[in-house]
PDB file of C-alpha atoms and ligand atoms in Angstrom:
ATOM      1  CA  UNK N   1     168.615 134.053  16.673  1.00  0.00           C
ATOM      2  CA  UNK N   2     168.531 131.546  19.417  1.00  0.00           C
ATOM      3  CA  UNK N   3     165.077 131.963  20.108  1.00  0.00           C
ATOM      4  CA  UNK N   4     164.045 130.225  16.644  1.00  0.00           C
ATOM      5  CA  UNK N   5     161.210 127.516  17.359  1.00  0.00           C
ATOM      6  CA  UNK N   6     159.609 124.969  15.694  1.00  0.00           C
ATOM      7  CA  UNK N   7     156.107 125.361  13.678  1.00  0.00           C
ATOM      8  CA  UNK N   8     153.722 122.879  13.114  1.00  0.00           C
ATOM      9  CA  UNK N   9     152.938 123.002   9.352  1.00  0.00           C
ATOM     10  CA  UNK N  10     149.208 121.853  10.233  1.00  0.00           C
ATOM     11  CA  UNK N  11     148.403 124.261  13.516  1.00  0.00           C
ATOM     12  CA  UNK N  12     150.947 126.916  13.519  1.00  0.00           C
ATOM     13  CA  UNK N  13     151.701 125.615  17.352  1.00  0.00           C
ATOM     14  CA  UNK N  14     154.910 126.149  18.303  1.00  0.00           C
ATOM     15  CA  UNK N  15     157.152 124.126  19.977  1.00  0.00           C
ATOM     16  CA  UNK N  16     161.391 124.508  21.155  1.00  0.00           C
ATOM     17  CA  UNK N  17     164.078 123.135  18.884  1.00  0.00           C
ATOM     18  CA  UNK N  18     165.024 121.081  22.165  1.00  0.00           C
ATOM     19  CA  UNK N  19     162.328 118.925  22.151  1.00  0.00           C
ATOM     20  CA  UNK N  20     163.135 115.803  20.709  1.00  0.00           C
ATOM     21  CA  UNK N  21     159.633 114.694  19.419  1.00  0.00           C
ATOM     22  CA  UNK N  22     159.967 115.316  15.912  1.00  0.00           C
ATOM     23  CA  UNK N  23     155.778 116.101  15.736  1.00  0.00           C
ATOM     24  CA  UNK N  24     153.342 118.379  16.718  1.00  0.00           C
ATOM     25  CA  UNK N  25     152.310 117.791  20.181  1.00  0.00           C
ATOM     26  CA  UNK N  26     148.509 119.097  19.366  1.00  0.00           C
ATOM     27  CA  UNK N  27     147.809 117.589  16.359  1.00  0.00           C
ATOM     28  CA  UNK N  28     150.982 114.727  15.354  1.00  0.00           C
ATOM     29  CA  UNK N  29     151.609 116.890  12.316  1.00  0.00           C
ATOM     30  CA  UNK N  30     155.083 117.373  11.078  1.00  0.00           C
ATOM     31  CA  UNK N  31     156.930 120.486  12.398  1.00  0.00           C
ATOM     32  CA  UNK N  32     159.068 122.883  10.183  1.00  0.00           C
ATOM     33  CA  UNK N  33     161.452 125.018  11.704  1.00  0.00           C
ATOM     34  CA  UNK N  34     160.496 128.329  11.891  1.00  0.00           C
ATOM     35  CA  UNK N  35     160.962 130.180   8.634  1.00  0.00           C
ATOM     36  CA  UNK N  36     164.138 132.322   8.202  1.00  0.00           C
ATOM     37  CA  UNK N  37     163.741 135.582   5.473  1.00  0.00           C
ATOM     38  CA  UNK N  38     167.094 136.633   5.976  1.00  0.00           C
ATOM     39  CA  UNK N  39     170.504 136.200   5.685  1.00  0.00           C
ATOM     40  CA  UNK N  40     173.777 136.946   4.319  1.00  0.00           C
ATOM     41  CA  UNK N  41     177.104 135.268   3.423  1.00  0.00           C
ATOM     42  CA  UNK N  42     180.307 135.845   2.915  1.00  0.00           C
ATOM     43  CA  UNK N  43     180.946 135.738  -1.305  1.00  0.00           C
ATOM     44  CA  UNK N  44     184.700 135.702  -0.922  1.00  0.00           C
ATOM     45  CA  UNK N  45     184.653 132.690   0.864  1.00  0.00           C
ATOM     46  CA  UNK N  46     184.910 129.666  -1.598  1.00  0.00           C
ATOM     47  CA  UNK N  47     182.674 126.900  -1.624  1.00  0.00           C
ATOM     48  CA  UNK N  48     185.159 124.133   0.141  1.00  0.00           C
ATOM     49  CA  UNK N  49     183.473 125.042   3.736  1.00  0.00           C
ATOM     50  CA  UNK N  50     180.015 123.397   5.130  1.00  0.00           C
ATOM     51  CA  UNK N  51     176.605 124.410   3.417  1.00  0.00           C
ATOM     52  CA  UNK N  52     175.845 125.198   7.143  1.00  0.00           C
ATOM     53  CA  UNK N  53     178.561 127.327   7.692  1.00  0.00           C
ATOM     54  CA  UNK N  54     178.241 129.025   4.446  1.00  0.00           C
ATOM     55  CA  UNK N  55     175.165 130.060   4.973  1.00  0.00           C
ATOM     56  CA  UNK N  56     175.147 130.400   8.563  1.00  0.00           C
ATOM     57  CA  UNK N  57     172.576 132.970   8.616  1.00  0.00           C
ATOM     58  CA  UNK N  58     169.879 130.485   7.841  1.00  0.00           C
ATOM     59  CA  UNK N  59     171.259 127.653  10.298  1.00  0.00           C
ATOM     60  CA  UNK N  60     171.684 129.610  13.773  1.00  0.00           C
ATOM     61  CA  UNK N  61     171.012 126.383  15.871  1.00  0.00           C
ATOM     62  CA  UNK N  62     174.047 124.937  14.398  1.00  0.00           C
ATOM     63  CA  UNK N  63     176.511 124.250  17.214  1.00  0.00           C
ATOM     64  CA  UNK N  64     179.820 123.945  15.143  1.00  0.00           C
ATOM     65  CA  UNK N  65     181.386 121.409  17.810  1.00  0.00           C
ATOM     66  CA  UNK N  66     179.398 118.646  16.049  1.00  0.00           C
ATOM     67  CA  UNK N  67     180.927 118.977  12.720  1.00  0.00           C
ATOM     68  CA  UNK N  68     179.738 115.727  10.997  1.00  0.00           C
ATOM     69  CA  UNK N  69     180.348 116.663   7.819  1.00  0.00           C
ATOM     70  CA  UNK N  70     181.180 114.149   4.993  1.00  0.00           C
ATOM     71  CA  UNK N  71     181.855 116.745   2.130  1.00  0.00           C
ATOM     72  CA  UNK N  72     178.317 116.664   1.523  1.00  0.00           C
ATOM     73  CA  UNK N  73     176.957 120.030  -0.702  1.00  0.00           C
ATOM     74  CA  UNK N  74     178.011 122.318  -3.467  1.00  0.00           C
ATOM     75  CA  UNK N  75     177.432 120.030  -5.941  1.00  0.00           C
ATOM     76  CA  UNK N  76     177.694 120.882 -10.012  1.00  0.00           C
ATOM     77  CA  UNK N  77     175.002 122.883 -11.712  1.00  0.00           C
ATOM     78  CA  UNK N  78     175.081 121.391 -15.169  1.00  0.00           C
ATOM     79  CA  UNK N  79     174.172 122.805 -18.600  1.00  0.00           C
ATOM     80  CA  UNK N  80     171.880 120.463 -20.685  1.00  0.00           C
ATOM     81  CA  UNK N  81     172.484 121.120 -23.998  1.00  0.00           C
ATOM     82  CA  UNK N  82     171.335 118.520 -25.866  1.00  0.00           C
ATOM     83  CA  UNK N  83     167.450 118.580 -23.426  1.00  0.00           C
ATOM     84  CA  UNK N  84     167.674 122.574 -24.572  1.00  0.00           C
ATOM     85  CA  UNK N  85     167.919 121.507 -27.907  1.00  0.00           C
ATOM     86  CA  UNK N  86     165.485 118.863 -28.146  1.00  0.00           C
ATOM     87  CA  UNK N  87     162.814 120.729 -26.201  1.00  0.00           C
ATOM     88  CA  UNK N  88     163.586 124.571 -27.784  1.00  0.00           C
ATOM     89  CA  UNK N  89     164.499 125.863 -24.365  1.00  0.00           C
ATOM     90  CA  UNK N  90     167.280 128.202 -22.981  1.00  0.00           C
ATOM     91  CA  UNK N  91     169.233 127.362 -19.832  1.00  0.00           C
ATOM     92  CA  UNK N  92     168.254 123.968 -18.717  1.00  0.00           C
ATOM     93  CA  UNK N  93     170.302 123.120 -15.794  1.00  0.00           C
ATOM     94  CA  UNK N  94     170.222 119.940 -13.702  1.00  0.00           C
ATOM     95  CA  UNK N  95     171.713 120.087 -10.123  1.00  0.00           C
ATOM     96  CA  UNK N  96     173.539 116.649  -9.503  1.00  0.00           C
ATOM     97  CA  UNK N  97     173.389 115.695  -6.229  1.00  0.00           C
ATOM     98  CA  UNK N  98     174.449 112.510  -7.128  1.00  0.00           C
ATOM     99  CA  UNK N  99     178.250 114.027  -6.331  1.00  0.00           C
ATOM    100  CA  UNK N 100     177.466 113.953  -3.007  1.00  0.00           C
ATOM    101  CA  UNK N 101     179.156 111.443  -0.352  1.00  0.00           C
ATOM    102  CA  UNK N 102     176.464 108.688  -0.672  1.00  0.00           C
ATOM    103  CA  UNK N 103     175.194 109.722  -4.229  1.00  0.00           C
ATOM    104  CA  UNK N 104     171.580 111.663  -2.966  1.00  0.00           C
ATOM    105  CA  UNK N 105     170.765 114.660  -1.541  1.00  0.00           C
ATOM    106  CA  UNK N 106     169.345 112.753   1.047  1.00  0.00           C
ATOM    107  CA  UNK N 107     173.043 113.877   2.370  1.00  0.00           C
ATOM    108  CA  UNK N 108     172.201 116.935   3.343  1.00  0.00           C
ATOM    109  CA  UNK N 109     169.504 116.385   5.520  1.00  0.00           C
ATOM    110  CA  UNK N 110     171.503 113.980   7.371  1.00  0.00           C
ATOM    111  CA  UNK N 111     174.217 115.961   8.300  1.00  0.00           C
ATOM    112  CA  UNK N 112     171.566 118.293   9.792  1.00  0.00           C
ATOM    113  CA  UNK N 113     169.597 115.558  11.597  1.00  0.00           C
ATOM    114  CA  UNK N 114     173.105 113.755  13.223  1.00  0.00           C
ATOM    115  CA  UNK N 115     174.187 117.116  14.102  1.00  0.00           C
ATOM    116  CA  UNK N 116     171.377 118.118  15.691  1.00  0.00           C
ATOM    117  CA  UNK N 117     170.546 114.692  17.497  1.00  0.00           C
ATOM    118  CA  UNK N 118     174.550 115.399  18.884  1.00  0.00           C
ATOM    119  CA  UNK N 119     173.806 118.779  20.223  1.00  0.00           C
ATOM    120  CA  UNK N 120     170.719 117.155  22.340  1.00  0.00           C
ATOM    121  CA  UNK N 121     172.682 114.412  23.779  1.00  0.00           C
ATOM    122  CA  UNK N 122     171.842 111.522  21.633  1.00  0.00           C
ATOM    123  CA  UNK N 123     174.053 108.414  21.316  1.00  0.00           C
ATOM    124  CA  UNK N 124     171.614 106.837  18.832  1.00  0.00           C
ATOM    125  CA  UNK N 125     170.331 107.542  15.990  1.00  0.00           C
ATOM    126  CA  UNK N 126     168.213 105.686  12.769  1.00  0.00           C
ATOM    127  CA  UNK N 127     165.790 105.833  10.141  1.00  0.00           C
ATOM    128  CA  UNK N 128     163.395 104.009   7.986  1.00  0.00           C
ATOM    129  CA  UNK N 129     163.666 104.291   4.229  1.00  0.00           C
ATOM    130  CA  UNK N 130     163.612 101.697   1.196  1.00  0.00           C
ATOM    131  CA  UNK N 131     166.341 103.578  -0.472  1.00  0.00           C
ATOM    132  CA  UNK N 132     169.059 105.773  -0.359  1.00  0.00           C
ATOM    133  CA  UNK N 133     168.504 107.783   3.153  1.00  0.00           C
ATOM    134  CA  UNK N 134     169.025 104.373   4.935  1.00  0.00           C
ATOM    135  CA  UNK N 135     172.834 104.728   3.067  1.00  0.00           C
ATOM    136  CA  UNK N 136     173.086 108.419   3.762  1.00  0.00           C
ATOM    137  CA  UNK N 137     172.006 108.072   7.434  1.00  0.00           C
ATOM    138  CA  UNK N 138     174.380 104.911   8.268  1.00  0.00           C
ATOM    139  CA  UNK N 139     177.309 106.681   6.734  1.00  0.00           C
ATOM    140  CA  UNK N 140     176.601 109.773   8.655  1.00  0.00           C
ATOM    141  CA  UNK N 141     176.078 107.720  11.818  1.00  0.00           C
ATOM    142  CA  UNK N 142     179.432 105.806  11.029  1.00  0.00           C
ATOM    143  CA  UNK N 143     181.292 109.096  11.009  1.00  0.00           C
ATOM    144  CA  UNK N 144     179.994 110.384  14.327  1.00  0.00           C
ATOM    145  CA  UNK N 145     180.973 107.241  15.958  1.00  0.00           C
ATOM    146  CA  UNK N 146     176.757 106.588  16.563  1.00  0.00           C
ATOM    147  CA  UNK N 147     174.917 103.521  17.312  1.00  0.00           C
ATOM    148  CA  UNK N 148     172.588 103.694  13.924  1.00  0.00           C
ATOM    149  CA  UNK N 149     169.352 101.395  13.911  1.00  0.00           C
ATOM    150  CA  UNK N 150     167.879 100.941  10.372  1.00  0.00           C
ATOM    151  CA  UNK N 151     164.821  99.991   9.759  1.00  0.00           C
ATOM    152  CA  UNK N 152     163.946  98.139   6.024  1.00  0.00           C
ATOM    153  CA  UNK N 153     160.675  96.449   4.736  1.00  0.00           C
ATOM    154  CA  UNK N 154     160.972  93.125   4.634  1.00  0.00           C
ATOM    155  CA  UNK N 155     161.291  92.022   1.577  1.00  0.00           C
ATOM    156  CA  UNK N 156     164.300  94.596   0.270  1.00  0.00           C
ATOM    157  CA  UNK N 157     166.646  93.038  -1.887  1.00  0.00           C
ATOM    158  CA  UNK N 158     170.196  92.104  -0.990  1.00  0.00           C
ATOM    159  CA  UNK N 159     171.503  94.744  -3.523  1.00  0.00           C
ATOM    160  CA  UNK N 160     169.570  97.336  -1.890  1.00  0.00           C
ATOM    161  CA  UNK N 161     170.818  96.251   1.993  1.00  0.00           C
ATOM    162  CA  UNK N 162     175.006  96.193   0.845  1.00  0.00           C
ATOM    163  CA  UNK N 163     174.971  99.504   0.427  1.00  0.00           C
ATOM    164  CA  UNK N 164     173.609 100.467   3.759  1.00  0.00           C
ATOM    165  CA  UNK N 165     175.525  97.322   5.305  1.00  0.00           C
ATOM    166  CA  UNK N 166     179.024  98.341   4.561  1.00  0.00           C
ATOM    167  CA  UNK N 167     178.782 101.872   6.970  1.00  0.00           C
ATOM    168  CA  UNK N 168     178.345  98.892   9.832  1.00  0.00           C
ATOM    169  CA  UNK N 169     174.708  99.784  11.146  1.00  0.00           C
ATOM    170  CA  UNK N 170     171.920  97.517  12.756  1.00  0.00           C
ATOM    171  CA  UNK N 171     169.461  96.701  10.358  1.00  0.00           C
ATOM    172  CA  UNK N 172     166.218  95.158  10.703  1.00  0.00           C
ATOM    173  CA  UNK N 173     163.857  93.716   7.946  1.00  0.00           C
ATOM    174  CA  UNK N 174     160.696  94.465   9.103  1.00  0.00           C
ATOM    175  CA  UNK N 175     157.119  92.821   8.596  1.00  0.00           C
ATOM    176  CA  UNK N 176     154.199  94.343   7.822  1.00  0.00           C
ATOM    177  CA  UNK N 177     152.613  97.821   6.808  1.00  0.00           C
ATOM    178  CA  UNK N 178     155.895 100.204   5.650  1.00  0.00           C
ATOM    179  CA  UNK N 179     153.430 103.092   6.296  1.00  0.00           C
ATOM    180  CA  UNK N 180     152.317 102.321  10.080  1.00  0.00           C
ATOM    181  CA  UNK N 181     156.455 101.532  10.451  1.00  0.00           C
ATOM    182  CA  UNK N 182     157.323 105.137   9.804  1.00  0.00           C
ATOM    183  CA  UNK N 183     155.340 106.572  12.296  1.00  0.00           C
ATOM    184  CA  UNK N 184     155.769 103.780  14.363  1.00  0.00           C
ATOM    185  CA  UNK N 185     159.311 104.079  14.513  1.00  0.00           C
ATOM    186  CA  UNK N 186     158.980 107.655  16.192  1.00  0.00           C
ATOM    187  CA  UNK N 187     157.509 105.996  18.866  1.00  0.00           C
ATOM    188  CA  UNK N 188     160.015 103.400  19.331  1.00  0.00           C
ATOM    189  CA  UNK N 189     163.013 106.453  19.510  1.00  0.00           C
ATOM    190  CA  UNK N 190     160.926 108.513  21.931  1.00  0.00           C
ATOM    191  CA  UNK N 191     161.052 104.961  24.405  1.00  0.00           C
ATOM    192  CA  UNK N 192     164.739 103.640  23.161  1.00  0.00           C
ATOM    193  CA  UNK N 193     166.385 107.315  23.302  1.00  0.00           C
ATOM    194  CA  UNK N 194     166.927 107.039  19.161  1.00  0.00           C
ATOM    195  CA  UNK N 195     166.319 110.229  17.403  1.00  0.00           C
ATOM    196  CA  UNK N 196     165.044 108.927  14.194  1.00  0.00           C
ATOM    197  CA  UNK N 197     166.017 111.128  11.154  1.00  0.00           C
ATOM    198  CA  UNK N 198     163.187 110.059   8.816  1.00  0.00           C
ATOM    199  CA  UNK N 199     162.429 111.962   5.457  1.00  0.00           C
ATOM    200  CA  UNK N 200     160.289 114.651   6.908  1.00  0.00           C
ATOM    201  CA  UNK N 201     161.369 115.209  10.397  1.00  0.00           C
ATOM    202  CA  UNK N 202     162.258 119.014  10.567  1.00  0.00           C
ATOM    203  CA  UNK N 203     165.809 118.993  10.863  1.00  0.00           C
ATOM    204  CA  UNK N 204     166.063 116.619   7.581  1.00  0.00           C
ATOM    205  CA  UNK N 205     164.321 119.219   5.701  1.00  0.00           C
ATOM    206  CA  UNK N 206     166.469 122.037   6.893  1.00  0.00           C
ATOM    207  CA  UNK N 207     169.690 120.243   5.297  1.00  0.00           C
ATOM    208  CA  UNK N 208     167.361 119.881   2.054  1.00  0.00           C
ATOM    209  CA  UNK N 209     166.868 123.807   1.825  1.00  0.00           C
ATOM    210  CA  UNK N 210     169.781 124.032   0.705  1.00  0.00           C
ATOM    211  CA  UNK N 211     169.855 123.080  -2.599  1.00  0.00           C
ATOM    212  CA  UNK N 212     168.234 126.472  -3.032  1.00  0.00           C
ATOM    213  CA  UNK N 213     170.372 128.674  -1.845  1.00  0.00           C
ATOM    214  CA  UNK N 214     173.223 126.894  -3.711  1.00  0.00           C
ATOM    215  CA  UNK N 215     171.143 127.343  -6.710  1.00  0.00           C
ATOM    216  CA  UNK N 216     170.448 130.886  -6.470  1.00  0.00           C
ATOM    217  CA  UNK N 217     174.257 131.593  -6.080  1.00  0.00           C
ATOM    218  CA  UNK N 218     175.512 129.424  -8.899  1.00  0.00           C
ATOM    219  CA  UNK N 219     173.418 131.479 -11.301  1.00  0.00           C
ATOM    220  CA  UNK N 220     175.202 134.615  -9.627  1.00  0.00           C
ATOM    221  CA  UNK N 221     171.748 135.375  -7.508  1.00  0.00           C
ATOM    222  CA  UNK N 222     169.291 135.796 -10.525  1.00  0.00           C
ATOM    223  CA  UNK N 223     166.745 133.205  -9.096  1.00  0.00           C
ATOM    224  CA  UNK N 224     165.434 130.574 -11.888  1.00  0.00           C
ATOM    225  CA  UNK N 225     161.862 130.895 -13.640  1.00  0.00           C
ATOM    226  CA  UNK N 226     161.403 127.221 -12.306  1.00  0.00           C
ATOM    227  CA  UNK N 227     162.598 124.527 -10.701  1.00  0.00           C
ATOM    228  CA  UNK N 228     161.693 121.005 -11.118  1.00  0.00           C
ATOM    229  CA  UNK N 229     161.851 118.702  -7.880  1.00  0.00           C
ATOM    230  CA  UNK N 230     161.638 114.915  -7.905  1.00  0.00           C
ATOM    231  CA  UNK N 231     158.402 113.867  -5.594  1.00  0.00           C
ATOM    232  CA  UNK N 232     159.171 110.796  -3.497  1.00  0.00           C
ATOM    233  CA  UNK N 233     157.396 111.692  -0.182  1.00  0.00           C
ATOM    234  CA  UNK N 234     157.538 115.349  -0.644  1.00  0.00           C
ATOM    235  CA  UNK N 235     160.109 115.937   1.989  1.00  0.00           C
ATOM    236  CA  UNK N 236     162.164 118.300  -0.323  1.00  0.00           C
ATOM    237  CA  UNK N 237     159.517 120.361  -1.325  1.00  0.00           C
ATOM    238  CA  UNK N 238     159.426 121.722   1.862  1.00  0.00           C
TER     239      UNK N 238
HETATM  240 ZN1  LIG F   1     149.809 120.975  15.116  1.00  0.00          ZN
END
């Protein structure tokens, strides 16, 4: 399982999980990891271990040595009666990923991304976000004892910044276009040595996936007519 690669989701071009360019080198589309179809896990094991160990199968790049982990994953499948009610429907369950350690799923991709920038030498990592993956990634960064650069628009309120500020990162208010700043930023970690773990670099999206397999084995395996995800930028669609 070693041999997995990255895919670009524009060209099909593949590329090694060692590169640290988080785009395709043909076209500067994002990359995906290569798609896994299957896997097994162990169902007497509880849930108090990793996602990533859990379901190994699916994460065979993990190198266990970098254990990051903030608790992050396995969080509550609730019942909405009262929405099942009001709207006539059976089995309405929200996944609330607010339990995890910095209150967003954003969590999961992090662990992922800082584990991953660890395995490939990096001492630094960051990220640009407006929200609550600038939290997630300085709080993962504070636990592996990495140099985190953050990079905010500049005009983001002071309630927004204490949240990231308390995990101890740099953070920069930036001027100018938020949009040219995200790619931007990939450039600045390929010359500074910072693997940015932005919200649709490959490794991010891996921690997002999942939220579907915990799904699936909450409801004992019997896979839901739909699922409703939150937009944003798309990231965890994918
Ligand atoms: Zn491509």
């Amino acid at each position: 399982m070693n041999n997995i690669k990255y895919v670009c989701s524009n060209c099909n071009h593949t590329t090694k999980l060692s590169e640290s360019y988080p785009r395709c080198p043909i076209c500067n589309e994002p990359l995906n990891v290569e798609y896994i179809k299957e896997g097994s896990i162990n169902k007497e094991h509880k849930f108090a271990e990793p996602f990533w160990i859990r379901y190994k199968d699916f994460y065979p790049y993990i190198n266990k040595n970098f254990n990051t982990s903030l608790g992050e994953g396995f969080t509550p499948l609730v019942k909405l009666n009262q929405v099942e009610n009001v709207m006539n429907l059976k089995n309405v369950l929200v996944k609330n990923e607010t339990q995890n350690p910095t209150w967003s799923f954003k969590d999961r991709g992090s662990v992922i991304g800082v584990m991953h920038a660890l395995s490939q030498g990096f001492s630094r990592i960051g990220t640009v976000s407006t929200g609550n993956m600038a939290a997630s990634v300085a709080a993962y960064g504070a636990k592996a004892g990495l140099d985190t650069t953050i990079l905010v628009k500049e005009d983001m309120a002071q309630e927004k910044l204490n949240p990231i500020a308390i995990y101890g990162p740099k953070v920069f208010q930036v001027k100018g276009d938020y949009a040219k700043l995200y790619d931007k930023s990939l450039d600045i970690g390929q010359k500074k040595n910072i693997a940015f773990i932005n919200s649709d670099v490959p490794m991010r999206v891996e921690g997002s996936k999942s939220i579907a397999y915990e799904i699936c084995e909450q409801l004992q395996f019997n896979v839901p007519d739909f699922v409703i995800v939150p937009t944003s930028a798309g990231g965890n669609f994918r």
